[in-house]
Amino acid sequence: MGRWMAALIPRHVSNRVLLIVYRLLTVFSVPRFVRKNHLRENRIRLEQTNWDFWRLPAAYIENQSEWKKIRFGVGRHLCMSYAGCEIIATYNARKALGDSMSEKHMAELIKEYEGRGTALWGMFGVAPTAIAAYFKKNGFAVETADGADTKTVKEIARRNKVMIATAYNDKNDIMAQIHTVCITKNREGKFVLHNAYHRNDKGRFCESRPYDTLQEAVRHLSRREPKLIYLIGIM
């Protein structure tokens, strides 16, 4: 694909149009029998993991690339490692908001999104608007903003301690795909990215360092040139 073709969608298709396309793709939900099979398999496989974030209250999921055995979507190659960032962001946000989360909760969360919110059977993950709908359904106060609406984005960042951001990994290359992360504020009011593939000195996946502004945090969502598509503030 030529460079101009790769840049066509992130540069010239508005966020609003992209979100509408995502919503249209959610008509392709994962069949019920597949959801049931995945729930059963994922419960077993998740219980076999020994990741710290299941046990530690202040630890979040940072290691999406290690989730190849956790099923999600329709297709032999589809799994949480490939297309589960929105579900991981949801899990992390609920944990940041004080909910007690576990392997069982994650298996149920995958099943719920497979039934309502998957884009083209999970090929394109979960529609960002479906994440907002999920939190509203579960009784949370939700604010949303188009990534191009910088004024509203700043207001959401000011008012909320927990956010979910969807962004292009590279504003010049659609082939770099789209990524969704949970962003939390620390005690100093700085912004921390979760599941953005940051590593510590030992090479282990970890949360990002704190950033002074949401805009700065989004700039470090990938190692390329990220561009914010959609922001959700959750209380």
CSV table of N, CA, C and O in Angstrom, one decimal, residues 5 7-21 146 148 168 171 174 227-229:
chain,number,residue,atom,x,y,z
A,5,MET,N,-2.1,6.2,0.3
A,5,MET,CA,-3.2,5.4,0.6
A,5,MET,C,-3.3,5.1,2.1
A,5,MET,O,-4.4,5.1,2.7
A,7,ALA,N,-2.3,6.8,4.5
A,7,ALA,CA,-2.6,8.0,5.3
A,7,ALA,C,-4.0,8.5,5.0
A,7,ALA,O,-4.5,9.4,5.7
A,8,LEU,N,-4.7,7.9,4.0
A,8,LEU,CA,-6.0,8.5,3.6
A,8,LEU,C,-7.0,8.5,4.7
A,8,LEU,O,-7.7,9.5,5.0
A,9,ILE,N,-7.2,7.4,5.4
A,9,ILE,CA,-8.2,7.3,6.5
A,9,ILE,C,-7.9,8.2,7.7
A,9,ILE,O,-8.7,9.1,8.1
A,10,PRO,N,-6.7,8.0,8.3
A,10,PRO,CA,-6.4,8.9,9.5
A,10,PRO,C,-6.4,10.4,9.2
A,10,PRO,O,-6.7,11.2,10.0
A,11,ARG,N,-6.0,10.7,7.9
A,11,ARG,CA,-5.9,12.2,7.6
A,11,ARG,C,-7.1,12.8,7.1
A,11,ARG,O,-7.4,13.9,7.4
A,12,HIS,N,-7.9,12.0,6.4
A,12,HIS,CA,-9.0,12.6,5.6
A,12,HIS,C,-10.4,12.1,6.0
A,12,HIS,O,-11.4,12.7,5.6
A,13,VAL,N,-10.5,11.0,6.7
A,13,VAL,CA,-11.8,10.5,7.2
A,13,VAL,C,-12.0,11.1,8.6
A,13,VAL,O,-11.2,10.8,9.5
A,14,SER,N,-13.1,11.8,8.9
A,14,SER,CA,-13.3,12.4,10.2
A,14,SER,C,-13.5,11.3,11.2
A,14,SER,O,-14.0,10.2,10.9
A,15,ASN,N,-13.3,11.6,12.5
A,15,ASN,CA,-13.5,10.7,13.6
A,15,ASN,C,-15.0,10.3,13.7
A,15,ASN,O,-15.3,9.2,14.0
A,16,ARG,N,-15.8,11.3,13.4
A,16,ARG,CA,-17.3,11.0,13.5
A,16,ARG,C,-17.7,9.9,12.5
A,16,ARG,O,-18.4,9.0,12.8
A,17,VAL,N,-17.2,10.0,11.2
A,17,VAL,CA,-17.5,9.0,10.2
A,17,VAL,C,-16.9,7.7,10.6
A,17,VAL,O,-17.6,6.6,10.5
A,18,LEU,N,-15.7,7.7,11.1
A,18,LEU,CA,-15.1,6.4,11.5
A,18,LEU,C,-15.9,5.7,12.6
A,18,LEU,O,-16.1,4.5,12.6
A,19,LEU,N,-16.4,6.5,13.6
A,19,LEU,CA,-17.2,5.9,14.7
A,19,LEU,C,-18.5,5.4,14.1
A,19,LEU,O,-19.0,4.4,14.6
A,20,ILE,N,-19.1,6.0,13.1
A,20,ILE,CA,-20.3,5.5,12.5
A,20,ILE,C,-20.1,4.2,11.8
A,20,ILE,O,-20.9,3.3,12.0
A,21,VAL,N,-19.0,4.1,11.1
A,21,VAL,CA,-18.6,2.8,10.5
A,21,VAL,C,-18.4,1.7,11.5
A,21,VAL,O,-18.9,0.6,11.4
A,146,ASP,N,-15.2,13.6,20.7
A,146,ASP,CA,-14.4,13.4,19.4
A,146,ASP,C,-13.0,13.9,19.7
A,146,ASP,O,-12.8,15.0,20.3
A,148,ALA,N,-11.0,15.3,17.9
A,148,ALA,CA,-10.7,16.6,17.3
A,148,ALA,C,-11.3,17.8,18.1
A,148,ALA,O,-10.9,18.9,17.8
A,168,TYR,N,-5.4,6.4,16.7
A,168,TYR,CA,-4.6,5.8,15.6
A,168,TYR,C,-3.2,5.6,16.2
A,168,TYR,O,-2.6,6.6,16.8
A,171,LYS,N,-0.9,8.6,12.8
A,171,LYS,CA,-1.8,9.5,12.1
A,171,LYS,C,-1.5,9.5,10.6
A,171,LYS,O,-2.3,10.0,9.8
A,174,ILE,N,-2.6,4.0,8.4
A,174,ILE,CA,-3.7,3.2,8.9
A,174,ILE,C,-3.3,1.7,9.2
A,174,ILE,O,-3.8,1.0,10.0
A,227,LYS,N,-2.8,9.7,17.1
A,227,LYS,CA,-3.8,10.7,16.9
A,227,LYS,C,-5.1,10.2,17.6
A,227,LYS,O,-5.6,9.2,17.3
A,228,LEU,N,-5.6,11.1,18.5
A,228,LEU,CA,-6.8,10.7,19.3
A,228,LEU,C,-8.0,10.7,18.4
A,228,LEU,O,-8.3,11.6,17.7
A,229,ILE,N,-8.8,9.6,18.6
A,229,ILE,CA,-10.1,9.5,17.9
A,229,ILE,C,-11.2,9.7,18.8
A,229,ILE,O,-12.2,10.5,18.4
